[in-house]
Amino acid sequence: MTTKSSQDCSVAIGVNCFIRHNYHDHATVTMYSHLMSRASKIIVNDNSISRTDKNRVNSVENGRKHSGKGFMIRFPTKLHMVLSIAENDGFDDIVSWQAHGRCFFVRKPREFVDKILSSYFGQSKIASFQRQLSMYGFLRLTQGPDRGCYYHELFLKHKLYLCQDITRTGVNGNVVKRRVDPKTEPDFYSMPFVAPDPELPEYLLRFIKKEEPNEPNNGEGSSNITF
């Protein structure tokens, strides 16, 4: 069971309001278990949703949303992909995952704005990026070795597919900036580091790629998916 933490709250004047971190560990979720879980929900509700809803579900399965003119990659999915690109292309000195894979850190804010925000997010101010993080439920850590990092319990290295379950939350009412409650911040170094998933069975790889089954190839040219 997952309890969502909101970034803002509407409270009466004079009532204290704190950011409370309520972390649930999803690091043991694999692509296989995630696919099976989502598939079972779709099958159960298949007869009660319209064709438009089914198309919307299919687009969400791919980490995208429909913009009216085409498909657009959702913010959490795009951010996860950018972190992978940063690691693979050698600019992880600007932004990167922490070693445990449970949060990320913008190491060079000015270069992050100039080289990454404008290219991948179409933004020119880090405040806009931080606002997006807030709208999707990301929280900022304020102490320890992860101070200044952002995290979401469903935003984990190697697990791009979990981004599909990160929802955008609207902000209504009188918003009050909340004070931090450091006592509730998670200690990620006391948890297991996030590891890559085991390789999926061949038949599932074919299903994901929507390929027709082929004859066994005796282990030659085996497929694999890496996130």
PDB file of C-alpha atoms in Angstrom:
ATOM      1  CA  MET A   1       0.000   0.000   0.000  1.00  0.00           C
ATOM      2  CA  THR A   2       1.336   3.409  -0.975  1.00  0.00           C
ATOM      3  CA  THR A   3       0.568   6.627   0.829  1.00  0.00           C
ATOM      4  CA  LYS A   4       1.139   9.747  -1.247  1.00  0.00           C
ATOM      5  CA  SER A   5       2.877  12.780   0.226  1.00  0.00           C
ATOM      6  CA  SER A   6       1.744  16.165  -1.034  1.00  0.00           C
ATOM      7  CA  GLN A   7       4.044  19.126  -1.413  1.00  0.00           C
ATOM      8  CA  ASP A   8       1.571  21.805  -0.368  1.00  0.00           C
ATOM      9  CA  CYS A   9      -1.428  22.077   1.877  1.00  0.00           C
ATOM     10  CA  SER A  10      -4.291  24.414   2.586  1.00  0.00           C
ATOM     11  CA  VAL A  11      -4.574  25.210   6.252  1.00  0.00           C
ATOM     12  CA  ALA A  12      -6.217  27.701   8.523  1.00  0.00           C
ATOM     13  CA  ILE A  13      -4.136  30.677   9.621  1.00  0.00           C
ATOM     14  CA  GLY A  14      -2.024  29.871  12.643  1.00  0.00           C
ATOM     15  CA  VAL A  15      -1.965  26.088  12.120  1.00  0.00           C
ATOM     16  CA  ASN A  16       1.510  24.583  11.727  1.00  0.00           C
ATOM     17  CA  CYS A  17       2.079  22.508   8.606  1.00  0.00           C
ATOM     18  CA  PHE A  18       5.090  20.277   7.986  1.00  0.00           C
ATOM     19  CA  ILE A  19       6.471  18.288   5.073  1.00  0.00           C
ATOM     20  CA  ARG A  20       6.344  14.699   6.295  1.00  0.00           C
ATOM     21  CA  HIS A  21       8.213  12.013   4.365  1.00  0.00           C
ATOM     22  CA  ASN A  22       6.399   8.686   4.221  1.00  0.00           C
ATOM     23  CA  TYR A  23       8.638   6.422   2.141  1.00  0.00           C
ATOM     24  CA  HIS A  24       7.646   3.027   0.769  1.00  0.00           C
ATOM     25  CA  ASP A  25      10.315   0.866  -0.836  1.00  0.00           C
ATOM     26  CA  HIS A  26       9.485  -0.230  -4.406  1.00  0.00           C
ATOM     27  CA  ALA A  27      13.005  -1.386  -5.266  1.00  0.00           C
ATOM     28  CA  THR A  28      11.977  -5.042  -5.265  1.00  0.00           C
ATOM     29  CA  VAL A  29       9.351  -4.480  -7.979  1.00  0.00           C
ATOM     30  CA  THR A  30      10.479  -5.944 -11.313  1.00  0.00           C
ATOM     31  CA  MET A  31       9.271  -5.209 -14.814  1.00  0.00           C
ATOM     32  CA  TYR A  32       7.664  -8.655 -14.916  1.00  0.00           C
ATOM     33  CA  SER A  33       5.648  -8.143 -11.717  1.00  0.00           C
ATOM     34  CA  HIS A  34       4.739  -4.609 -12.783  1.00  0.00           C
ATOM     35  CA  LEU A  35       3.504  -5.794 -16.179  1.00  0.00           C
ATOM     36  CA  MET A  36       1.466  -8.576 -14.618  1.00  0.00           C
ATOM     37  CA  SER A  37      -0.071  -6.223 -12.073  1.00  0.00           C
ATOM     38  CA  ARG A  38      -1.102  -3.654 -14.670  1.00  0.00           C
ATOM     39  CA  ALA A  39      -2.334  -6.308 -17.097  1.00  0.00           C
ATOM     40  CA  SER A  40      -4.598  -7.864 -14.465  1.00  0.00           C
ATOM     41  CA  LYS A  41      -6.149  -4.474 -13.688  1.00  0.00           C
ATOM     42  CA  ILE A  42      -6.810  -3.807 -17.363  1.00  0.00           C
ATOM     43  CA  ILE A  43      -8.350  -7.264 -17.885  1.00  0.00           C
ATOM     44  CA  VAL A  44     -10.642  -6.887 -14.869  1.00  0.00           C
ATOM     45  CA  ASN A  45     -11.911  -3.499 -16.044  1.00  0.00           C
ATOM     46  CA  ASP A  46     -11.804  -4.193 -19.783  1.00  0.00           C
ATOM     47  CA  ASN A  47     -15.550  -4.581 -20.215  1.00  0.00           C
ATOM     48  CA  SER A  48     -16.396  -1.396 -18.349  1.00  0.00           C
ATOM     49  CA  ILE A  49     -14.228   1.165 -20.164  1.00  0.00           C
ATOM     50  CA  SER A  50     -14.735   2.850 -23.502  1.00  0.00           C
ATOM     51  CA  ARG A  51     -12.467   2.641 -26.536  1.00  0.00           C
ATOM     52  CA  THR A  52     -11.185   6.151 -25.785  1.00  0.00           C
ATOM     53  CA  ASP A  53     -10.283   5.066 -22.266  1.00  0.00           C
ATOM     54  CA  LYS A  54      -8.522   1.977 -23.616  1.00  0.00           C
ATOM     55  CA  ASN A  55      -6.440   4.141 -25.952  1.00  0.00           C
ATOM     56  CA  ARG A  56      -5.583   6.367 -23.018  1.00  0.00           C
ATOM     57  CA  VAL A  57      -4.522   3.337 -20.979  1.00  0.00           C
ATOM     58  CA  ASN A  58      -2.328   2.142 -23.845  1.00  0.00           C
ATOM     59  CA  SER A  59      -0.612   5.515 -24.064  1.00  0.00           C
ATOM     60  CA  VAL A  60      -0.005   5.559 -20.315  1.00  0.00           C
ATOM     61  CA  GLU A  61       1.478   2.060 -20.552  1.00  0.00           C
ATOM     62  CA  ASN A  62       4.147   3.576 -22.754  1.00  0.00           C
ATOM     63  CA  GLY A  63       4.824   6.421 -20.332  1.00  0.00           C
ATOM     64  CA  ARG A  64       3.193   8.988 -22.604  1.00  0.00           C
ATOM     65  CA  LYS A  65       0.126  11.194 -22.569  1.00  0.00           C
ATOM     66  CA  HIS A  66      -2.031  12.384 -25.455  1.00  0.00           C
ATOM     67  CA  SER A  67      -1.674  16.073 -26.195  1.00  0.00           C
ATOM     68  CA  GLY A  68      -4.457  16.290 -28.803  1.00  0.00           C
ATOM     69  CA  LYS A  69      -1.995  16.497 -31.701  1.00  0.00           C
ATOM     70  CA  GLY A  70       0.189  13.532 -30.803  1.00  0.00           C
ATOM     71  CA  PHE A  71       1.917  11.791 -27.940  1.00  0.00           C
ATOM     72  CA  MET A  72       4.115  13.572 -25.451  1.00  0.00           C
ATOM     73  CA  ILE A  73       6.475  11.955 -22.972  1.00  0.00           C
ATOM     74  CA  ARG A  74       5.381  12.670 -19.410  1.00  0.00           C
ATOM     75  CA  PHE A  75       7.684  14.670 -17.143  1.00  0.00           C
ATOM     76  CA  PRO A  76       8.781  11.823 -14.778  1.00  0.00           C
ATOM     77  CA  THR A  77       9.533   9.506 -17.704  1.00  0.00           C
ATOM     78  CA  LYS A  78      11.497  12.197 -19.542  1.00  0.00           C
ATOM     79  CA  LEU A  79      13.476  13.037 -16.400  1.00  0.00           C
ATOM     80  CA  HIS A  80      14.370   9.377 -15.878  1.00  0.00           C
ATOM     81  CA  MET A  81      15.536   9.120 -19.490  1.00  0.00           C
ATOM     82  CA  VAL A  82      17.618  12.301 -19.165  1.00  0.00           C
ATOM     83  CA  LEU A  83      19.405  10.863 -16.132  1.00  0.00           C
ATOM     84  CA  SER A  84      20.250   7.756 -18.157  1.00  0.00           C
ATOM     85  CA  ILE A  85      21.503   9.892 -21.037  1.00  0.00           C
ATOM     86  CA  ALA A  86      23.613  11.938 -18.614  1.00  0.00           C
ATOM     87  CA  GLU A  87      25.245   8.779 -17.289  1.00  0.00           C
ATOM     88  CA  ASN A  88      25.837   7.264 -20.716  1.00  0.00           C
ATOM     89  CA  ASP A  89      26.978  10.442 -22.496  1.00  0.00           C
ATOM     90  CA  GLY A  90      29.280  11.739 -19.798  1.00  0.00           C
ATOM     91  CA  PHE A  91      27.518  14.787 -18.375  1.00  0.00           C
ATOM     92  CA  ASP A  92      26.590  13.193 -15.064  1.00  0.00           C
ATOM     93  CA  ASP A  93      28.825  15.803 -13.454  1.00  0.00           C
ATOM     94  CA  ILE A  94      25.871  18.164 -14.060  1.00  0.00           C
ATOM     95  CA  VAL A  95      23.001  15.946 -12.894  1.00  0.00           C
ATOM     96  CA  SER A  96      23.019  12.327 -11.785  1.00  0.00           C
ATOM     97  CA  TRP A  97      21.581   9.607  -9.621  1.00  0.00           C
ATOM     98  CA  GLN A  98      23.049   9.134  -6.177  1.00  0.00           C
ATOM     99  CA  ALA A  99      24.965   5.874  -5.726  1.00  0.00           C
ATOM    100  CA  HIS A 100      21.996   4.054  -4.164  1.00  0.00           C
ATOM    101  CA  GLY A 101      19.715   4.924  -7.099  1.00  0.00           C
ATOM    102  CA  ARG A 102      16.863   6.355  -5.011  1.00  0.00           C
ATOM    103  CA  CYS A 103      17.271  10.082  -5.623  1.00  0.00           C
ATOM    104  CA  PHE A 104      19.039  12.453  -7.999  1.00  0.00           C
ATOM    105  CA  PHE A 105      21.111  15.586  -7.560  1.00  0.00           C
ATOM    106  CA  VAL A 106      21.565  18.661  -9.745  1.00  0.00           C
ATOM    107  CA  ARG A 107      25.286  19.221  -9.181  1.00  0.00           C
ATOM    108  CA  LYS A 108      25.764  22.266 -11.400  1.00  0.00           C
ATOM    109  CA  PRO A 109      22.525  24.298 -11.508  1.00  0.00           C
ATOM    110  CA  ARG A 110      23.748  26.891 -14.012  1.00  0.00           C
ATOM    111  CA  GLU A 111      24.971  24.301 -16.524  1.00  0.00           C
ATOM    112  CA  PHE A 112      21.843  22.243 -15.881  1.00  0.00           C
ATOM    113  CA  VAL A 113      19.703  25.185 -16.992  1.00  0.00           C
ATOM    114  CA  ASP A 114      21.864  26.049 -20.009  1.00  0.00           C
ATOM    115  CA  LYS A 115      22.542  22.565 -21.364  1.00  0.00           C
ATOM    116  CA  ILE A 116      19.686  20.348 -20.172  1.00  0.00           C
ATOM    117  CA  LEU A 117      16.548  22.292 -19.276  1.00  0.00           C
ATOM    118  CA  SER A 118      16.456  24.172 -22.556  1.00  0.00           C
ATOM    119  CA  SER A 119      17.259  21.103 -24.676  1.00  0.00           C
ATOM    120  CA  TYR A 120      15.097  18.433 -23.039  1.00  0.00           C
ATOM    121  CA  PHE A 121      12.372  20.303 -21.142  1.00  0.00           C
ATOM    122  CA  GLY A 122      11.951  23.534 -23.092  1.00  0.00           C
ATOM    123  CA  GLN A 123      12.473  25.586 -19.934  1.00  0.00           C
ATOM    124  CA  SER A 124      14.856  28.406 -19.078  1.00  0.00           C
ATOM    125  CA  LYS A 125      14.451  28.710 -15.304  1.00  0.00           C
ATOM    126  CA  ILE A 126      15.265  26.131 -12.659  1.00  0.00           C
ATOM    127  CA  ALA A 127      12.273  27.387 -10.656  1.00  0.00           C
ATOM    128  CA  SER A 128       9.989  26.022 -13.401  1.00  0.00           C
ATOM    129  CA  PHE A 129      11.725  22.649 -13.170  1.00  0.00           C
ATOM    130  CA  GLN A 130      11.342  22.631  -9.393  1.00  0.00           C
ATOM    131  CA  ARG A 131       7.659  23.481  -9.782  1.00  0.00           C
ATOM    132  CA  GLN A 132       7.229  20.461 -12.044  1.00  0.00           C
ATOM    133  CA  LEU A 133       8.922  18.259  -9.475  1.00  0.00           C
ATOM    134  CA  SER A 134       6.550  19.556  -6.822  1.00  0.00           C
ATOM    135  CA  MET A 135       3.487  18.943  -8.982  1.00  0.00           C
ATOM    136  CA  TYR A 136       4.507  15.295  -9.422  1.00  0.00           C
ATOM    137  CA  GLY A 137       5.115  14.739  -5.716  1.00  0.00           C
ATOM    138  CA  PHE A 138       8.927  14.829  -5.601  1.00  0.00           C
ATOM    139  CA  LEU A 139      10.385  15.825  -2.249  1.00  0.00           C
ATOM    140  CA  ARG A 140      13.700  17.500  -1.433  1.00  0.00           C
ATOM    141  CA  LEU A 141      16.068  16.158   1.206  1.00  0.00           C
ATOM    142  CA  THR A 142      17.569  18.691   3.595  1.00  0.00           C
ATOM    143  CA  GLN A 143      20.239  16.819   5.530  1.00  0.00           C
ATOM    144  CA  GLY A 144      22.865  14.081   5.346  1.00  0.00           C
ATOM    145  CA  PRO A 145      24.830  12.939   2.265  1.00  0.00           C
ATOM    146  CA  ASP A 146      21.724  13.347   0.071  1.00  0.00           C
ATOM    147  CA  ARG A 147      21.103  16.955   1.077  1.00  0.00           C
ATOM    148  CA  GLY A 148      19.671  18.910  -1.850  1.00  0.00           C
ATOM    149  CA  CYS A 149      18.593  15.771  -3.723  1.00  0.00           C
ATOM    150  CA  TYR A 150      15.061  15.108  -4.976  1.00  0.00           C
ATOM    151  CA  TYR A 151      13.246  11.804  -4.707  1.00  0.00           C
ATOM    152  CA  HIS A 152       9.932  10.074  -5.305  1.00  0.00           C
ATOM    153  CA  GLU A 153       9.356   6.555  -4.042  1.00  0.00           C
ATOM    154  CA  LEU A 154       8.402   5.448  -7.575  1.00  0.00           C
ATOM    155  CA  PHE A 155      11.373   7.193  -9.209  1.00  0.00           C
ATOM    156  CA  LEU A 156      14.192   4.636  -9.020  1.00  0.00           C
ATOM    157  CA  LYS A 157      17.248   3.982 -11.152  1.00  0.00           C
ATOM    158  CA  HIS A 158      16.870   1.012 -13.560  1.00  0.00           C
ATOM    159  CA  LYS A 159      13.054   1.104 -13.139  1.00  0.00           C
ATOM    160  CA  LEU A 160      11.768   3.448 -15.812  1.00  0.00           C
ATOM    161  CA  TYR A 161       8.451   1.594 -15.933  1.00  0.00           C
ATOM    162  CA  LEU A 162       7.522   2.738 -12.410  1.00  0.00           C
ATOM    163  CA  CYS A 163       7.306   6.309 -13.716  1.00  0.00           C
ATOM    164  CA  GLN A 164       3.997   5.301 -15.298  1.00  0.00           C
ATOM    165  CA  ASP A 165       2.484   5.255 -11.817  1.00  0.00           C
ATOM    166  CA  ILE A 166       3.645   8.745 -10.809  1.00  0.00           C
ATOM    167  CA  THR A 167       0.638  11.031 -11.036  1.00  0.00           C
ATOM    168  CA  ARG A 168       0.421  14.770 -11.306  1.00  0.00           C
ATOM    169  CA  THR A 169      -1.365  16.444  -8.403  1.00  0.00           C
ATOM    170  CA  GLY A 170      -3.285  19.682  -8.744  1.00  0.00           C
ATOM    171  CA  VAL A 171      -2.841  22.495  -6.255  1.00  0.00           C
ATOM    172  CA  ASN A 172      -6.034  24.169  -5.076  1.00  0.00           C
ATOM    173  CA  GLY A 173      -6.991  26.494  -2.272  1.00  0.00           C
ATOM    174  CA  ASN A 174      -4.705  28.666  -0.167  1.00  0.00           C
ATOM    175  CA  VAL A 175      -1.261  27.176  -0.511  1.00  0.00           C
ATOM    176  CA  VAL A 176       1.007  27.478   2.508  1.00  0.00           C
ATOM    177  CA  LYS A 177       4.713  26.755   2.222  1.00  0.00           C
ATOM    178  CA  ARG A 178       5.424  24.037   4.715  1.00  0.00           C
ATOM    179  CA  ARG A 179       8.343  23.665   7.061  1.00  0.00           C
ATOM    180  CA  VAL A 180      10.597  20.635   6.807  1.00  0.00           C
ATOM    181  CA  ASP A 181      10.401  17.845   9.377  1.00  0.00           C
ATOM    182  CA  PRO A 182      13.911  16.299   9.090  1.00  0.00           C
ATOM    183  CA  LYS A 183      13.015  13.495  11.492  1.00  0.00           C
ATOM    184  CA  THR A 184      10.838  11.853   8.834  1.00  0.00           C
ATOM    185  CA  GLU A 185      13.353  12.046   5.956  1.00  0.00           C
ATOM    186  CA  PRO A 186      14.376   8.606   4.649  1.00  0.00           C
ATOM    187  CA  ASP A 187      17.962   7.389   5.013  1.00  0.00           C
ATOM    188  CA  PHE A 188      18.648   5.790   1.639  1.00  0.00           C
ATOM    189  CA  TYR A 189      22.088   4.551   2.655  1.00  0.00           C
ATOM    190  CA  SER A 190      20.465   2.262   5.202  1.00  0.00           C
ATOM    191  CA  MET A 191      18.480   0.579   2.391  1.00  0.00           C
ATOM    192  CA  PRO A 192      19.686  -1.809  -0.322  1.00  0.00           C
ATOM    193  CA  PHE A 193      21.026  -0.087  -3.422  1.00  0.00           C
ATOM    194  CA  VAL A 194      18.653  -0.320  -6.391  1.00  0.00           C
ATOM    195  CA  ALA A 195      19.790  -3.101  -8.742  1.00  0.00           C
ATOM    196  CA  PRO A 196      18.930  -3.777 -12.397  1.00  0.00           C
ATOM    197  CA  ASP A 197      16.101  -6.209 -13.041  1.00  0.00           C
ATOM    198  CA  PRO A 198      16.823  -9.798 -14.061  1.00  0.00           C
ATOM    199  CA  GLU A 199      16.406 -10.449 -17.756  1.00  0.00           C
ATOM    200  CA  LEU A 200      12.814 -11.026 -18.817  1.00  0.00           C
ATOM    201  CA  PRO A 201      11.727 -14.377 -20.303  1.00  0.00           C
ATOM    202  CA  GLU A 202      12.067 -14.514 -24.072  1.00  0.00           C
ATOM    203  CA  TYR A 203       8.323 -14.762 -24.701  1.00  0.00           C
ATOM    204  CA  LEU A 204       7.739 -11.559 -22.738  1.00  0.00           C
ATOM    205  CA  LEU A 205      10.449  -9.766 -24.673  1.00  0.00           C
ATOM    206  CA  ARG A 206       8.663 -10.735 -27.890  1.00  0.00           C
ATOM    207  CA  PHE A 207       5.342  -9.576 -26.451  1.00  0.00           C
ATOM    208  CA  ILE A 208       6.742  -6.191 -25.425  1.00  0.00           C
ATOM    209  CA  LYS A 209       8.374  -5.700 -28.805  1.00  0.00           C
ATOM    210  CA  LYS A 210       5.182  -6.977 -30.514  1.00  0.00           C
ATOM    211  CA  GLU A 211       7.182  -9.449 -32.546  1.00  0.00           C
ATOM    212  CA  GLU A 212       5.923 -12.731 -33.918  1.00  0.00           C
ATOM    213  CA  PRO A 213       7.405 -15.784 -32.145  1.00  0.00           C
ATOM    214  CA  ASN A 214      10.413 -17.239 -33.925  1.00  0.00           C
ATOM    215  CA  GLU A 215      11.970 -20.647 -33.833  1.00  0.00           C
ATOM    216  CA  PRO A 216      14.510 -21.218 -31.023  1.00  0.00           C
ATOM    217  CA  ASN A 217      17.952 -19.965 -32.038  1.00  0.00           C
ATOM    218  CA  ASN A 218      19.972 -22.075 -29.591  1.00  0.00           C
ATOM    219  CA  GLY A 219      20.976 -19.049 -27.545  1.00  0.00           C
ATOM    220  CA  GLU A 220      22.357 -17.030 -30.456  1.00  0.00           C
ATOM    221  CA  GLY A 221      21.446 -13.377 -30.620  1.00  0.00           C
ATOM    222  CA  SER A 222      19.450 -13.346 -27.386  1.00  0.00           C
ATOM    223  CA  SER A 223      17.483 -10.186 -26.701  1.00  0.00           C
ATOM    224  CA  ASN A 224      17.652  -8.040 -23.615  1.00  0.00           C
ATOM    225  CA  ILE A 225      16.173  -4.778 -22.437  1.00  0.00           C
ATOM    226  CA  THR A 226      18.099  -2.263 -20.350  1.00  0.00           C
ATOM    227  CA  PHE A 227      16.755   0.787 -18.571  1.00  0.00           C
TER     228      PHE A 227
END
